[in-house]
């Protein structure tokens, strides 16, 4: 049984993330989405909200589970018995840092392989940070995030729009 771990911040989950989750769920026996609980960062959505959103958008994918971790990804991967790390590559600009991360993780834990998914072209320019920025100025984000997530993101900025 091959378990893949898909780590990230997911602040919030985007259509690009969801596309990768769906494709991975068709390939691996089990996909564990692991949200980094990074206390140094101040996310827009707290951990519980991010878990809830991911649970909502993956409810029709029975082999996908959502969890969070803190500390090193390789330690958490070992703990849950993951064999593969999944990361999406949107553009060449992602590649350098992703390659470095993959090689570091491989050095730390040789049994864990990183596999890159080429992000579908229609999502290749989307990032959670641009989604947050567009929403903060009242712009339309419905083409970038799953429908269920839209209102939650706007809700975070309502106070700005009076
Ligand atoms: O969605 P993101 O913010 O690009 O995800 C980055 C993430 C969570 C995959 C990365 O920061 C991570 O794995 N952090 C855990 C700490 C760790 O293991 N660092 C060593 C690997 S370079």
XYZ file of C-alpha atoms and ligand atoms in Angstrom:
184
model
C 0.000 0.000 0.000
C 1.435 3.350 -1.083
C 0.679 6.327 1.121
C 1.323 9.780 -0.289
C 1.593 12.854 1.868
C 0.651 16.227 0.409
C 2.060 18.909 2.706
C 1.366 22.621 2.534
C -0.091 25.714 4.125
C -3.453 25.602 2.273
C -4.324 29.142 3.369
C -6.831 28.733 1.712
C -7.097 25.572 -0.418
C -7.205 26.588 -4.102
C -8.532 24.932 -7.260
C -4.898 24.150 -8.081
C -4.467 22.241 -4.807
C -7.753 20.410 -5.303
C -6.774 19.368 -8.821
C -3.576 17.796 -7.485
C -5.429 16.105 -4.612
C -7.929 14.535 -7.036
C -5.229 13.332 -9.431
C -3.140 11.912 -6.572
C -6.145 10.142 -5.059
C -6.533 8.252 -8.345
C -2.931 7.053 -8.252
C -2.057 6.319 -4.621
C -3.849 4.029 -2.169
C -3.996 6.720 0.469
C -3.417 10.472 0.303
C -2.798 12.314 3.551
C -3.059 16.086 3.303
C -0.768 17.505 5.971
C -1.252 21.150 6.917
C 1.815 22.787 8.406
C 0.949 24.301 11.760
C 3.525 27.048 11.513
C 3.431 29.212 14.624
C 5.910 31.664 13.127
C 3.474 32.598 10.334
C 0.166 34.360 10.898
C -2.207 32.579 8.536
C -5.496 34.086 7.361
C -7.307 30.907 8.402
C -6.491 29.145 11.638
C -5.621 25.478 11.556
C -9.120 24.244 12.437
C -10.635 26.312 9.634
C -8.135 25.005 7.107
C -8.839 21.419 8.196
C -12.584 22.035 7.905
C -12.276 23.564 4.415
C -10.131 20.707 3.141
C -12.533 18.143 4.641
C -15.406 19.869 2.901
C -13.832 19.899 -0.564
C -12.487 16.324 -0.378
C -15.559 14.638 1.084
C -16.179 12.657 -2.118
C -12.619 11.239 -2.099
C -12.673 8.270 0.316
C -8.908 7.637 0.300
C -8.028 11.227 1.244
C -7.593 12.288 4.870
C -6.682 15.638 6.407
C -4.270 16.165 9.234
C -1.797 18.731 10.540
C 1.822 18.580 11.588
C 4.452 20.654 13.148
C 8.205 20.143 13.032
C 9.957 18.297 10.251
C 7.950 16.844 7.390
C 10.162 13.746 7.272
C 9.474 12.987 10.955
C 5.734 13.270 10.449
C 5.939 11.196 7.248
C 7.792 8.457 9.134
C 5.182 8.536 11.883
C 2.267 7.981 9.511
C 4.135 5.549 7.259
C 4.112 7.750 4.143
C 6.167 6.544 1.167
C 5.856 9.538 -1.130
C 5.728 13.328 -0.761
C 3.627 15.101 -3.380
C 4.300 18.657 -4.457
C 2.848 20.640 -7.349
C 5.084 22.543 -9.760
C 3.357 25.513 -11.374
C 6.268 27.040 -13.235
C 10.044 26.907 -13.529
C 10.200 29.478 -10.740
C 8.818 26.853 -8.315
C 11.354 24.291 -9.368
C 14.494 25.555 -7.691
C 13.086 25.718 -4.173
C 11.069 22.530 -4.624
C 14.119 20.611 -5.844
C 16.114 21.846 -2.860
C 13.338 20.804 -0.484
C 13.031 17.375 -2.137
C 16.785 16.783 -1.949
C 16.937 17.927 1.678
C 14.073 15.629 2.629
C 15.705 12.734 0.760
C 18.947 13.364 2.631
C 17.082 13.380 5.946
C 15.043 10.266 5.181
C 16.194 8.183 2.255
C 13.097 5.970 2.083
C 10.800 8.865 1.275
C 10.527 9.910 -2.381
C 9.242 13.284 -3.573
C 7.061 13.200 -6.667
C 6.175 16.381 -8.518
C 2.851 16.917 -10.183
C 2.805 19.369 -13.067
C 0.014 21.745 -12.151
C -2.733 21.769 -14.797
C -2.098 24.715 -17.137
C -5.379 26.418 -16.236
C -4.275 26.659 -12.590
C -0.605 27.373 -13.147
C -0.744 31.028 -12.097
C -2.867 30.567 -8.957
C -1.423 30.910 -5.482
C -3.083 31.190 -2.092
C -1.349 34.523 -1.519
C -2.760 36.096 -4.704
C -6.198 34.723 -3.822
C -5.958 36.413 -0.415
C -4.814 39.650 -2.007
C -7.595 39.731 -4.627
C -10.232 38.994 -1.961
C -8.815 41.679 0.326
C -9.585 44.272 -2.366
C -13.035 42.837 -3.032
C -12.041 41.210 -6.370
C -13.574 38.031 -7.740
C -11.986 34.782 -6.603
C -14.690 32.290 -7.597
C -12.601 30.959 -10.488
C -9.621 30.304 -8.200
C -11.095 28.506 -5.189
C -13.719 25.784 -4.779
C -17.220 27.285 -4.518
C -17.624 26.343 -0.841
C -14.487 28.290 0.048
C -15.333 31.599 -1.656
C -17.605 33.045 1.009
C -15.272 31.998 3.791
C -12.437 33.971 2.203
C -14.593 37.062 1.638
C -15.841 36.694 5.217
C -12.306 37.267 6.462
C -12.150 40.649 4.717
C -15.713 41.874 5.316
C -14.593 44.281 7.963
C -12.402 45.995 5.365
C -15.315 46.562 3.021
C -17.521 48.138 5.681
O 2.296 25.391 0.937
P 3.735 25.687 1.289
O 3.781 26.825 2.286
O 4.577 25.927 0.065
O 4.323 24.370 2.018
C 5.649 24.329 2.499
C 5.902 23.049 3.356
C 4.854 22.924 4.445
C 5.829 21.816 2.471
C 7.342 23.146 3.946
O 7.526 24.403 4.521
C 7.656 22.059 4.997
O 7.714 20.893 4.702
N 7.837 22.502 6.258
C 8.103 21.621 7.378
C 9.515 21.825 7.918
C 10.504 20.929 7.216
O 10.375 19.730 7.157
N 11.584 21.563 6.654
C 12.638 20.857 5.968
C 12.337 20.613 4.501
S 13.220 21.722 3.488
